[in-house]
Structure formats: C-alpha cells, structure tokens
C-alpha cells in the first residue's frame, strides 16, 4: 500500500462516491464565492534605475491566492529564483487548495492543517530553487524572498520569508502583518537602532532568510481574519523602501474604489521617489463575506440574481 | 570605508579608518585610539561598525561623550557628526561609496543563512548576511520636491468661492458612488485621474479618458456637476 507523507491529513481511506460529488460541489462553490468576494489588482515595474525586473508575482481571485517574490543573485539568477518560486508555488498550491483535505479543513476552520499544507509547499519550492542553484554555476547563490496569502473562509493564511511584506488596511488602521527577516529588523528588535535611525541605515536590503539558499528554510506562517472592506497589500521592498507607510495608506484609502489605479499609483509613487529597486504590488480587496459552507445556497442564489 | 578624523583646537591629529568591527577609544594604552589626556576615561567610548552602519557608545565615561553638542549614551552615527571627548573632536565621515560597493556584494549574494548570527553576536562579528540586490545609495526617502503649491477654487454650487489647497500627494474630488476623481501631486506637476463612476472628469470642456491628465494653471475641471478652477500658487 502506498503511504502518503501526511497520512493524518490525506489518508481518508475509502470514501463513498457521493463524498467526491459533494467535495467537487463544495470546491466549486468555494471558487465561485472567492471569485465574487475578492477583487485583485497587480502591478510590477523594474523601477527607474535597474534594467531587470527580479520580482515575480502571481494572483488568482478564483483560488483566493496571491504570491509575490523578490529574487536575488547575479546576472539573471534573481529572476530565475523568483520566477521559479512563484510558478511552482502557484501550480502546487492550486492542486493542494482543491484537495479534499484542504477543502474540509477550510470548512471546519482547521487553521493548523491549512498552515501545515502551505508550509509543506513552500518548503518544496525552497528545495527546488536550492537544487537548481546547486546544479548550475550560473545560478549559484541565487535566492528569493517570498510572501504569499491564501484567502479561505473569511480568513487569510500568510507565509513569508525575507523582507517582502503584507499590510492590511481596515477602516482607518493600516497595519503591517509580517515582520521582515532582515538585519535591520533584528537591530530594531534588539533596540540597537531606533525606527528613526533605521531610515538612514546603509544596511537595508540585507535579508536574514531567503528561499533557495539552504536545503531547508524557516518559513513564518500565520492566519488572520479578514472582513468585507479590507484591502490587503503584498509588496516587495522596492515599495516600502521608497514610500512611507502613511503615503501607502493614503493611496489605498483614496483609490480603493479603483484597485488597479491604486496598484499603479503605488508603483508610480516609488518611481517618483527615485525608484531605486524593482517594485511590485498585489492588492486584494475583500468585497464580501466569504465564509465557507454557511449560507452558501443563499449566496449562490444572490449571485445568480 | 567610513572614517573618523581626530582633531584638537582645529588641528587634525589623525585619520582613523573604521575597518574594525569594534574600535575602542580611551586613555589606557590598549585602546585602538589612545588619547593620553586626563579628561578622557581609561575606557571612554567605543564605535561598533556593522557593514555600512556605525554606532557610538559611551562606556560610562567620567566626563561623557557629546555628539553635535548633545551628551549621548548610544548614538547611530550619521555623515559629518562631530563627536566630542574633552577637548578632542572626532568627525565621522560615512563612506558614500559603501553602498555602491554593496552592489558588487550582490555577486556573493547568498552566504549561508545557517551561519547567521543573533543581533547580540552581530556586534562582535558582522560576517554573514545575504546581500539583497541593491543599487546602492541609501534609500532614504527624498525630501519633498520644490514643486510650487497649487489649489482649486469651487466656481459653482453651495460652496462656490471656497478654496482647497492641494497639499497631500492625493486629493479626491467628487461624490463617492457617483463620480470620484483624484488629483495626484507628483514631482513634475499635478495630474487628474478618473477613479470611479460612469462619468469621466471634464477639463476645459473636454471629457477625459482613463489616463492621467496633467493640469495647467487656470484649467477648469468639472466633476459631478461642480465646476472648479485649478491654479498654481507662489
């Protein structure tokens, strides 16, 4: 008998046929709900100074999935690393998200299982990048940051490595929900440097964790609730190094009604301020409650109206 | 490399490159910079350098350490800071080329993250970090541009005559849900863009499309039935 890596999660044993039908049904419902409840806009730009864009982005409202990676390494290795991480994670997560195990974990609000699955996929992507880097001298030492968010059942699970960030705008509150894995952040945490001094630090851009650098990676993962009206921002450091948080928040508040315009405006702000690095943003606006299972029939009827 | 220029009474005594992670200053002979003067404590202060940043710390000296005239315990050094110990002065000159060199660093990109140190250890040994692709030049946000100010004045409606200064980077106009446009203040001018609603803004009698439109002095804008004039100030 074949053994799964995670029998506790995937090992459902034999199921009657109608279970598959209901699973398929719930999966479709979840997709329709996500597609209608989430609005997504993406914008990415090499910036003013650099010729290559080493950032990669992926976003899909149907899956409720957003992935952003900021690559590093000589020549085009940075692009390869971030591209690989994003493409691979998008494909793997699409499969995992539609799996029976994850859909039921989602309905039951089993965050631990969801996080374990996501962690698993990020680890696999890490190993893939690491393996590619080890296999070719051109790619030696390449790596990438990562921030990804999966929206499910009125929650989002966020995984990140490095200094790409995730912010959430809720009413007047604009909050950074990830903590950079960077030298500067460690210095801030240990009290060596104040936030004011950090603005002038010459040690930006130094990350303490990255995907593809070691065979194993320490991924930070957490789940947050989301509510209708929230706007979630994923960005590379090309945005937050060039644009103050208050300006970002102002742009989201002011242009939230036109999400693509807001995304483009953020990129433009970074470039107007010097655009010294690649800049990428993904914006996700939560249009409506997307609780799984609950009132789904009512919801589908509302959508069909 | 950043350096310190030691002087007394305007006379330059020594130039000290900050090539060590920990550079001690004091009266005792074991210090990296020994200043044999009674106003200086045996172990007076230390400069800790971590890659491109340097920190000055007073080691509970008897007569204290001043930076730009202010007594400090611990201080993040910025270019041209003047450190005073008794009658001696040390000028800190940051290496403005340092971050340019950081882009070369990029090639060495991924040094093993497994060897990373905790911040406390970093003080002793700032070795291994991964250098992110960076174009160099510290990314301090630019000071506000010297763009002339601008304002809009309402020409009709209940608030006719009222003026609105365009001080923020974004100013919204119109009625949410009906028609909203935004004026963006950018380094090279003011731009109006349609945000939401079926109607697009009208400027000087012509309807705009989805593109941003650069505003000129005395342009007349019409949004949600309200006319207003854009004008530059000063």
Coordinates of C-alpha atoms in Angstrom, one line a residue:
Chain A
X1 CA 0.0 0.0 0.0
X2 CA 1.3 3.5 -0.9
X3 CA 1.9 5.7 2.0
X4 CA 1.3 9.4 1.9
X5 CA 3.8 11.7 3.5
X6 CA 1.0 13.1 5.7
X7 CA -1.3 10.2 6.4
X8 CA -3.1 12.1 9.1
X9 CA -4.1 14.7 6.6
X10 CA -4.6 12.9 3.3
X11 CA -5.4 9.4 4.5
X12 CA -9.1 9.4 4.3
X13 CA -9.3 5.8 3.3
X14 CA -12.1 4.7 1.2
X15 CA -15.0 7.1 0.7
X16 CA -18.4 6.5 -0.8
X17 CA -18.8 8.0 -4.3
X18 CA -21.2 10.7 -3.1
X19 CA -18.4 12.2 -1.0
X20 CA -16.5 13.0 -4.1
X21 CA -19.5 14.6 -5.6
X22 CA -20.1 16.8 -2.5
X23 CA -16.4 17.6 -2.4
X24 CA -16.5 18.7 -6.0
X25 CA -19.6 20.7 -5.3
X26 CA -18.1 22.5 -2.3
X27 CA -14.9 23.2 -4.2
X28 CA -16.9 24.8 -7.0
X29 CA -18.9 26.8 -4.5
X30 CA -15.7 27.9 -2.8
X31 CA -14.3 29.0 -6.1
X32 CA -17.4 30.9 -7.1
X33 CA -17.5 32.6 -3.7
X34 CA -13.8 33.6 -3.8
X35 CA -14.1 34.9 -7.3
X36 CA -17.0 37.1 -6.4
X37 CA -15.8 38.2 -3.0
X38 CA -12.2 39.1 -3.8
X39 CA -11.0 41.7 -6.2
X40 CA -7.3 41.6 -7.2
X41 CA -5.0 44.1 -8.9
X42 CA -1.3 43.6 -9.7
X43 CA 1.4 46.0 -10.8
X44 CA 5.1 45.4 -11.2
X45 CA 7.9 47.5 -12.6
X46 CA 11.7 47.3 -12.9
X47 CA 12.0 50.8 -11.4
X48 CA 13.9 53.8 -12.7
X49 CA 17.4 52.6 -12.4
X50 CA 17.5 48.8 -12.9
X51 CA 17.0 47.2 -16.3
X52 CA 15.9 43.8 -15.0
X53 CA 12.8 43.0 -13.0
X54 CA 13.8 40.3 -10.5
X55 CA 10.3 40.4 -8.8
X56 CA 7.7 37.9 -9.7
X57 CA 4.0 38.0 -8.9
X58 CA 1.0 35.6 -9.2
X59 CA -2.6 36.3 -8.2
X60 CA -5.8 34.5 -8.8
X61 CA -9.1 35.5 -7.4
X62 CA -10.7 32.2 -8.1
X63 CA -8.2 30.4 -5.9
X64 CA -8.0 33.3 -3.5
X65 CA -4.3 33.1 -3.8
X66 CA -1.6 35.8 -4.1
X67 CA 2.2 35.2 -4.3
X68 CA 5.0 37.7 -4.6
X69 CA 8.7 37.0 -4.7
X70 CA 11.8 39.3 -5.0
X71 CA 14.8 37.5 -6.3
X72 CA 18.5 38.0 -5.8
X73 CA 21.7 36.8 -7.3
X74 CA 24.0 37.8 -10.1
X75 CA 23.1 38.1 -13.8
X76 CA 19.5 36.9 -14.3
X77 CA 19.7 34.4 -11.4
X78 CA 17.4 36.6 -9.3
X79 CA 14.7 36.5 -11.9
X80 CA 15.1 32.7 -12.2
X81 CA 14.8 32.2 -8.5
X82 CA 11.7 34.4 -8.0
X83 CA 10.1 33.1 -11.2
X84 CA 10.7 29.5 -10.2
X85 CA 9.3 30.0 -6.7
X86 CA 6.2 31.8 -7.9
X87 CA 5.3 29.4 -10.8
X88 CA 6.0 26.3 -8.8
X89 CA 4.0 27.5 -5.8
X90 CA 1.1 28.7 -7.9
X91 CA 0.8 25.2 -9.6
X92 CA 1.4 23.2 -6.4
X93 CA -1.0 25.4 -4.3
X94 CA -3.7 25.2 -6.9
X95 CA -3.6 21.4 -6.5
X96 CA -3.4 21.5 -2.8
X97 CA -6.2 24.1 -2.5
X98 CA -8.6 21.9 -4.4
X99 CA -7.7 18.8 -2.5
X100 CA -10.4 17.2 -0.3
X101 CA -8.3 17.5 2.8
X102 CA -7.7 21.2 2.5
X103 CA -11.3 22.0 1.5
X104 CA -12.7 20.2 4.5
X105 CA -10.0 21.8 6.8
X106 CA -11.2 25.1 5.4
X107 CA -14.9 24.4 6.1
X108 CA -14.0 23.2 9.6
X109 CA -11.8 26.2 10.2
X110 CA -8.8 23.9 10.9
X111 CA -6.1 26.5 10.6
X112 CA -3.3 24.2 11.8
X113 CA -3.9 21.8 8.9
X114 CA -4.0 24.6 6.4
X115 CA -0.8 26.1 7.6
X116 CA 0.9 22.7 7.6
X117 CA 0.0 22.2 4.0
X118 CA 1.1 25.7 2.9
X119 CA 4.4 25.2 4.8
X120 CA 4.9 22.0 3.1
X121 CA 4.6 23.5 -0.4
X122 CA 6.8 26.5 0.5
X123 CA 9.5 24.0 1.7
X124 CA 9.2 22.1 -1.5
X125 CA 9.6 25.3 -3.5
X126 CA 12.6 26.2 -1.4
X127 CA 14.2 22.9 -2.2
X128 CA 13.5 23.3 -5.9
X129 CA 15.3 26.7 -6.0
X130 CA 18.1 25.4 -3.9
X131 CA 18.5 22.4 -6.1
X132 CA 18.6 24.5 -9.3
X133 CA 21.1 26.9 -7.7
X134 CA 23.4 24.0 -6.7
X135 CA 23.1 22.4 -10.2
X136 CA 24.4 25.3 -12.2
X137 CA 27.2 27.7 -11.6
X138 CA 25.3 30.5 -13.3
X139 CA 22.6 30.2 -10.7
X140 CA 24.9 29.6 -7.7
X141 CA 23.8 31.5 -4.7
X142 CA 20.5 32.6 -6.1
X143 CA 17.6 33.1 -3.8
X144 CA 14.3 34.9 -3.3
X145 CA 12.1 36.4 -0.8
X146 CA 8.5 35.3 -0.6
X147 CA 5.2 36.5 0.7
X148 CA 2.0 34.6 -0.1
X149 CA -1.5 34.9 1.1
X150 CA -4.3 32.4 0.7
X151 CA -7.9 33.6 1.4
X152 CA -10.3 31.0 2.7
X153 CA -13.4 31.1 4.9
X154 CA -13.2 34.7 6.0
X155 CA -9.6 34.3 6.9
X156 CA -6.2 34.5 5.2
X157 CA -3.1 32.4 5.9
X158 CA 0.1 34.3 5.2
X159 CA 3.5 32.7 4.7
X160 CA 6.7 34.8 4.3
X161 CA 10.4 34.6 4.1
X162 CA 12.7 37.6 3.8
X163 CA 11.7 41.3 3.6
X164 CA 8.7 41.2 1.2
X165 CA 5.7 42.5 3.2
X166 CA 2.0 42.1 3.7
X167 CA -0.1 45.0 5.0
X168 CA -3.8 45.2 5.8
X169 CA -5.9 48.3 5.6
X170 CA -9.0 48.0 7.7
X171 CA -11.1 51.2 8.2
X172 CA -8.5 53.7 9.4
X173 CA -6.0 51.2 10.6
X174 CA -3.1 50.4 8.2
X175 CA -1.1 47.6 9.7
X176 CA 2.0 45.6 8.7
X177 CA 1.2 42.0 9.4
X178 CA 4.5 40.5 8.5
X179 CA 7.9 41.1 10.2
X180 CA 10.9 41.4 7.9
X181 CA 13.5 38.8 8.2
X182 CA 16.3 41.3 7.8
X183 CA 19.4 42.6 9.6
X184 CA 17.7 45.9 10.1
X185 CA 14.6 44.4 11.7
X186 CA 16.8 42.3 14.1
X187 CA 18.7 45.5 15.0
X188 CA 15.3 47.2 15.6
X189 CA 14.1 44.3 17.7
X190 CA 17.2 44.3 19.9
X191 CA 17.0 48.0 20.4
X192 CA 20.3 48.7 18.7
X193 CA 18.7 51.2 16.3
X194 CA 15.5 53.3 16.5
X195 CA 13.0 53.4 13.7
X196 CA 14.0 57.0 13.0
X197 CA 17.7 55.9 12.7
X198 CA 16.7 52.9 10.6
X199 CA 15.6 55.3 7.8
X200 CA 19.2 56.3 7.4
X201 CA 20.8 52.9 7.7
X202 CA 23.1 51.8 5.0
X203 CA 22.2 48.2 5.8
X204 CA 18.8 47.9 4.0
X205 CA 18.5 45.1 1.6
X206 CA 20.2 42.6 3.9
X207 CA 17.8 39.7 4.5
X208 CA 18.5 37.1 7.1
X209 CA 16.3 34.4 5.5
X210 CA 15.6 33.6 1.9
X211 CA 14.1 30.8 -0.2
X212 CA 16.6 28.7 -2.1
X213 CA 19.7 29.5 0.0
X214 CA 19.7 26.4 2.2
X215 CA 18.1 23.0 1.7
X216 CA 15.6 23.9 4.5
X217 CA 14.1 27.2 5.2
X218 CA 12.4 28.7 8.2
X219 CA 9.1 29.9 7.0
X220 CA 6.9 32.3 9.1
X221 CA 3.3 31.5 8.8
X222 CA 0.2 33.0 10.5
X223 CA -3.5 33.3 9.9
X224 CA -5.6 36.5 10.2
X225 CA -9.3 37.2 9.9
X226 CA -10.4 39.4 7.1
X227 CA -13.7 41.3 6.8
X228 CA -15.5 43.0 3.9
X229 CA -13.9 46.3 3.1
X230 CA -10.4 45.2 4.0
X231 CA -7.6 45.9 1.5
X232 CA -4.6 43.6 1.7
X233 CA -1.3 44.7 0.1
X234 CA 1.6 42.4 -0.7
X235 CA 4.7 44.3 -1.8
X236 CA 8.4 44.0 -2.5
X237 CA 10.9 46.3 -0.6
X238 CA 11.0 48.5 -3.7
X239 CA 7.8 49.9 -2.4
X240 CA 8.3 50.3 1.3
X241 CA 11.9 51.5 1.0
X242 CA 10.8 54.3 -1.3
X243 CA 7.3 55.2 0.0
X244 CA 6.4 56.0 3.6
X245 CA 3.6 53.8 5.2
X246 CA 1.4 56.9 5.6
X247 CA 1.6 57.6 1.8
X248 CA 0.8 54.0 1.0
X249 CA -2.2 54.1 3.4
X250 CA -3.4 57.3 1.8
X251 CA -3.2 55.9 -1.6
X252 CA -5.2 52.8 -0.6
X253 CA -7.9 54.9 1.2
X254 CA -8.2 57.3 -1.6
X255 CA -8.0 55.0 -4.6
X256 CA -9.6 51.9 -3.0
X257 CA -12.6 52.3 -5.3
X258 CA -10.4 51.6 -8.3
X259 CA -8.0 48.9 -7.3
X260 CA -5.9 48.8 -10.5
X261 CA -5.4 52.6 -10.3
X262 CA -4.3 52.2 -6.7
X263 CA -1.8 49.5 -7.6
X264 CA -0.4 51.5 -10.5
X265 CA -0.3 54.6 -8.3
X266 CA 1.8 52.9 -5.7
X267 CA 4.4 51.8 -8.3
X268 CA 4.4 55.4 -9.6
X269 CA 5.0 56.8 -6.1
X270 CA 8.0 54.5 -5.7
X271 CA 9.4 55.6 -9.1
X272 CA 8.7 59.3 -8.4
X273 CA 10.7 58.9 -5.2
X274 CA 13.7 57.6 -7.1
X275 CA 12.6 54.0 -8.0
X276 CA 16.0 52.5 -6.9
X277 CA 14.7 49.0 -6.9
X278 CA 12.2 46.8 -8.7
X279 CA 8.7 47.4 -7.3
X280 CA 5.8 45.1 -7.2
X281 CA 2.4 45.2 -5.5
X282 CA -0.6 42.9 -5.3
X283 CA -3.8 44.4 -3.9
X284 CA -6.7 42.2 -2.7
X285 CA -9.9 43.9 -1.8
X286 CA -12.4 41.9 0.2
X287 CA -15.8 42.8 -1.3
X288 CA -18.0 40.5 0.6
X289 CA -18.1 37.9 3.4
X290 CA -16.8 34.6 2.1
X291 CA -17.5 32.1 4.9
X292 CA -17.4 28.6 3.7
X293 CA -20.4 26.4 3.9
X294 CA -22.5 28.8 5.8
X295 CA -25.4 30.2 3.8
X296 CA -23.8 29.1 0.6
X297 CA -27.0 28.4 -1.1
X298 CA -28.4 31.8 -0.3
X299 CA -25.2 33.3 -1.6
X300 CA -25.2 31.4 -4.9
X301 CA -28.8 32.5 -5.4
X302 CA -27.8 36.1 -4.7
X303 CA -25.0 35.9 -7.2
X304 CA -27.3 34.4 -9.9
X305 CA -29.8 37.2 -9.4
Chain B
X1 CA 35.2 52.8 4.2
X2 CA 33.9 55.2 6.8
X3 CA 36.4 57.1 8.9
X4 CA 37.0 59.3 11.9
X5 CA 39.1 62.5 11.8
X6 CA 40.6 63.2 15.2
X7 CA 41.4 66.8 15.9
X8 CA 42.1 69.2 18.7
X9 CA 41.7 73.0 18.5
X10 CA 41.1 72.7 14.8
X11 CA 44.4 70.8 14.3
X12 CA 44.0 67.5 12.6
X13 CA 45.9 64.8 14.5
X14 CA 44.9 61.6 12.9
X15 CA 42.6 59.9 10.4
X16 CA 41.2 56.6 11.6
X17 CA 39.6 54.2 9.1
X18 CA 36.6 52.2 10.6
X19 CA 38.0 48.9 9.4
X20 CA 37.3 47.1 12.7
X21 CA 34.1 46.0 14.0
X22 CA 34.8 47.4 17.4
X23 CA 37.0 50.4 17.8
X24 CA 37.8 51.5 21.3
X25 CA 38.7 55.0 22.4
X26 CA 40.2 55.8 25.8
X27 CA 43.2 56.9 27.8
X28 CA 44.6 53.4 28.5
X29 CA 47.2 52.0 26.0
X30 CA 45.1 49.0 25.0
X31 CA 42.6 51.2 23.2
X32 CA 42.5 51.4 19.4
X33 CA 42.5 55.1 19.7
X34 CA 44.5 56.1 22.7
X35 CA 44.1 59.7 23.8
X36 CA 46.5 60.4 26.7
X37 CA 44.6 63.2 28.4
X38 CA 43.2 63.3 31.9
X39 CA 39.8 64.4 30.7
X40 CA 39.5 61.1 28.8
X41 CA 38.4 58.0 30.8
X42 CA 40.5 54.8 30.7
X43 CA 37.9 53.2 28.6
X44 CA 35.9 56.1 27.3
X45 CA 33.8 55.0 24.3
X46 CA 33.5 52.5 21.5
X47 CA 32.5 52.7 17.8
X48 CA 30.8 49.5 16.6
X49 CA 30.6 49.1 12.8
X50 CA 28.2 46.7 11.2
X51 CA 28.6 46.7 7.5
X52 CA 27.6 50.2 6.4
X53 CA 26.4 51.5 9.7
X54 CA 28.4 52.7 12.7
X55 CA 27.2 53.2 16.3
X56 CA 29.0 55.2 19.0
X57 CA 28.6 54.1 22.6
X58 CA 29.8 55.9 25.7
X59 CA 31.3 53.5 28.2
X60 CA 30.1 55.4 31.3
X61 CA 33.0 57.8 31.0
X62 CA 33.6 60.3 33.7
X63 CA 33.2 63.4 31.5
X64 CA 30.8 62.0 29.0
X65 CA 30.7 61.9 25.2
X66 CA 28.9 64.6 23.1
X67 CA 27.7 64.3 19.5
X68 CA 26.9 67.6 17.8
X69 CA 26.8 69.2 21.3
X70 CA 24.4 66.7 22.9
X71 CA 25.5 64.2 25.5
X72 CA 24.9 60.7 24.3
X73 CA 24.9 57.2 25.7
X74 CA 24.5 55.4 22.4
X75 CA 24.3 57.0 19.0
X76 CA 23.7 56.0 15.4
X77 CA 26.4 57.9 13.5
X78 CA 25.4 60.0 10.5
X79 CA 27.7 61.6 8.0
X80 CA 29.5 64.7 9.4
X81 CA 28.6 64.0 13.0
X82 CA 31.0 65.7 15.4
X83 CA 32.0 63.6 18.5
X84 CA 33.5 65.5 21.4
X85 CA 35.5 63.9 24.2
X86 CA 37.0 66.6 26.4
X87 CA 38.9 68.9 24.2
X88 CA 39.2 66.4 21.4
X89 CA 36.9 66.2 18.4
X90 CA 36.2 63.3 16.1
X91 CA 34.4 63.9 12.9
X92 CA 32.6 60.9 11.4
X93 CA 32.7 60.7 7.6
X94 CA 30.4 58.0 6.2
X95 CA 31.6 56.2 3.2
X96 CA 29.2 57.3 0.5
X97 CA 30.7 54.8 -1.9
X98 CA 30.0 52.0 0.5
X99 CA 26.6 51.2 -0.8
X100 CA 27.8 51.3 -4.3
X101 CA 30.2 48.6 -3.4
X102 CA 27.2 46.7 -2.0
X103 CA 26.0 46.0 -5.5
X104 CA 29.2 44.2 -6.1
X105 CA 28.4 42.4 -2.9
X106 CA 25.4 41.2 -4.7
X107 CA 27.5 38.7 -6.6
X108 CA 28.4 37.0 -3.4
X109 CA 24.7 37.1 -2.8
X110 CA 23.8 34.1 -0.8
X111 CA 26.1 33.4 2.0
X112 CA 24.9 30.6 4.2
X113 CA 21.9 31.7 6.2
X114 CA 22.7 28.9 8.6
X115 CA 25.7 30.9 9.8
X116 CA 23.6 33.9 10.6
X117 CA 24.2 35.5 14.0
X118 CA 21.8 36.8 16.5
X119 CA 21.9 40.6 16.8
X120 CA 23.9 40.4 20.0
X121 CA 26.5 38.3 18.3
X122 CA 26.5 40.6 15.3
X123 CA 28.1 43.2 17.4
X124 CA 31.1 41.0 17.7
X125 CA 31.1 39.6 14.2
X126 CA 29.2 41.1 11.4
X127 CA 30.1 38.4 8.9
X128 CA 27.4 36.6 7.0
X129 CA 24.3 38.1 5.7
X130 CA 22.7 37.8 2.4
X131 CA 23.1 41.0 0.4
X132 CA 20.0 41.8 -1.5
X133 CA 20.3 43.2 -4.9
X134 CA 20.5 46.8 -4.3
X135 CA 21.5 49.7 -6.5
X136 CA 23.4 51.2 -3.6
X137 CA 22.9 54.7 -2.4
X138 CA 21.0 54.5 0.9
X139 CA 17.3 54.5 0.3
X140 CA 16.4 57.5 2.4
X141 CA 13.1 59.0 1.1
X142 CA 13.7 62.1 -0.8
X143 CA 12.9 65.5 0.7
X144 CA 9.7 67.0 -0.6
X145 CA 10.1 68.3 -4.1
X146 CA 10.3 72.1 -4.6
X147 CA 7.1 71.9 -6.7
X148 CA 5.1 75.1 -6.4
X149 CA 1.9 74.8 -4.4
X150 CA -1.5 74.6 -6.1
X151 CA -5.1 74.9 -5.1
X152 CA -8.6 74.5 -6.6
X153 CA -11.4 77.0 -6.2
X154 CA -15.0 76.0 -6.5
X155 CA -16.8 78.0 -9.1
X156 CA -20.4 77.0 -8.5
X157 CA -22.6 75.0 -6.1
X158 CA -23.3 75.8 -2.4
X159 CA -19.6 76.2 -1.6
X160 CA -18.8 78.5 -4.6
X161 CA -15.7 80.5 -3.9
X162 CA -14.2 78.0 -1.5
X163 CA -10.5 77.2 -1.9
X164 CA -8.9 73.8 -1.4
X165 CA -5.1 73.6 -1.1
X166 CA -3.6 70.6 -2.8
X167 CA -1.0 69.8 -0.1
X168 CA -1.3 66.0 0.0
X169 CA 0.0 63.6 -2.6
X170 CA -3.6 62.7 -3.4
X171 CA -6.7 64.8 -3.1
X172 CA -10.1 63.3 -4.0
X173 CA -12.9 65.3 -5.6
X174 CA -16.5 64.3 -6.3
X175 CA -19.1 62.2 -4.6
X176 CA -18.3 58.5 -3.7
X177 CA -20.6 56.1 -5.5
X178 CA -21.4 58.8 -8.1
X179 CA -18.2 60.2 -9.5
X180 CA -14.8 60.4 -8.0
X181 CA -11.6 61.8 -9.4
X182 CA -8.2 62.3 -7.8
X183 CA -5.5 65.0 -8.2
X184 CA -2.1 63.5 -7.7
X185 CA 0.8 65.8 -6.7
X186 CA 3.9 64.5 -8.4
X187 CA 7.5 65.8 -8.6
X188 CA 6.8 67.2 -12.1
X189 CA 3.3 68.5 -11.7
X190 CA -0.3 67.9 -10.8
X191 CA -2.3 65.2 -12.6
X192 CA -6.0 64.5 -12.5
X193 CA -7.3 60.9 -12.9
X194 CA -10.7 59.3 -13.0
X195 CA -11.3 56.9 -10.1
X196 CA -14.9 55.7 -10.2
X197 CA -18.3 56.4 -11.6
X198 CA -19.7 56.3 -15.1
X199 CA -18.9 59.9 -15.8
X200 CA -15.3 61.0 -16.5
X201 CA -14.0 64.4 -15.4
X202 CA -14.3 67.2 -17.8
X203 CA -11.3 69.6 -18.2
X204 CA -11.7 72.9 -20.1
X205 CA -14.9 71.5 -21.7
X206 CA -13.3 68.2 -22.8
X207 CA -14.1 64.9 -21.3
X208 CA -11.0 62.9 -20.1
X209 CA -10.4 59.2 -20.6
X210 CA -8.9 56.7 -18.0
X211 CA -5.4 58.2 -18.4
X212 CA -4.0 60.7 -16.0
X213 CA -4.2 64.3 -17.3
X214 CA -1.5 66.9 -16.5
X215 CA -3.2 70.0 -15.1
X216 CA -2.2 73.5 -16.2
X217 CA -2.7 76.8 -14.4
X218 CA -6.3 78.0 -14.6
X219 CA -7.7 74.8 -16.0
X220 CA -11.4 74.4 -15.3
X221 CA -12.4 71.0 -14.0
X222 CA -16.0 69.7 -13.9
X223 CA -16.8 66.7 -11.6
X224 CA -20.3 65.6 -10.6
X225 CA -21.8 68.9 -11.8
X226 CA -19.4 71.0 -9.8
X227 CA -17.0 73.3 -11.7
X228 CA -13.7 74.3 -10.2
X229 CA -10.6 76.1 -11.2
X230 CA -7.1 74.7 -10.8
X231 CA -4.4 77.3 -10.2
X232 CA -0.7 77.3 -9.2
X233 CA 0.5 79.3 -6.2
X234 CA 3.6 81.3 -5.5

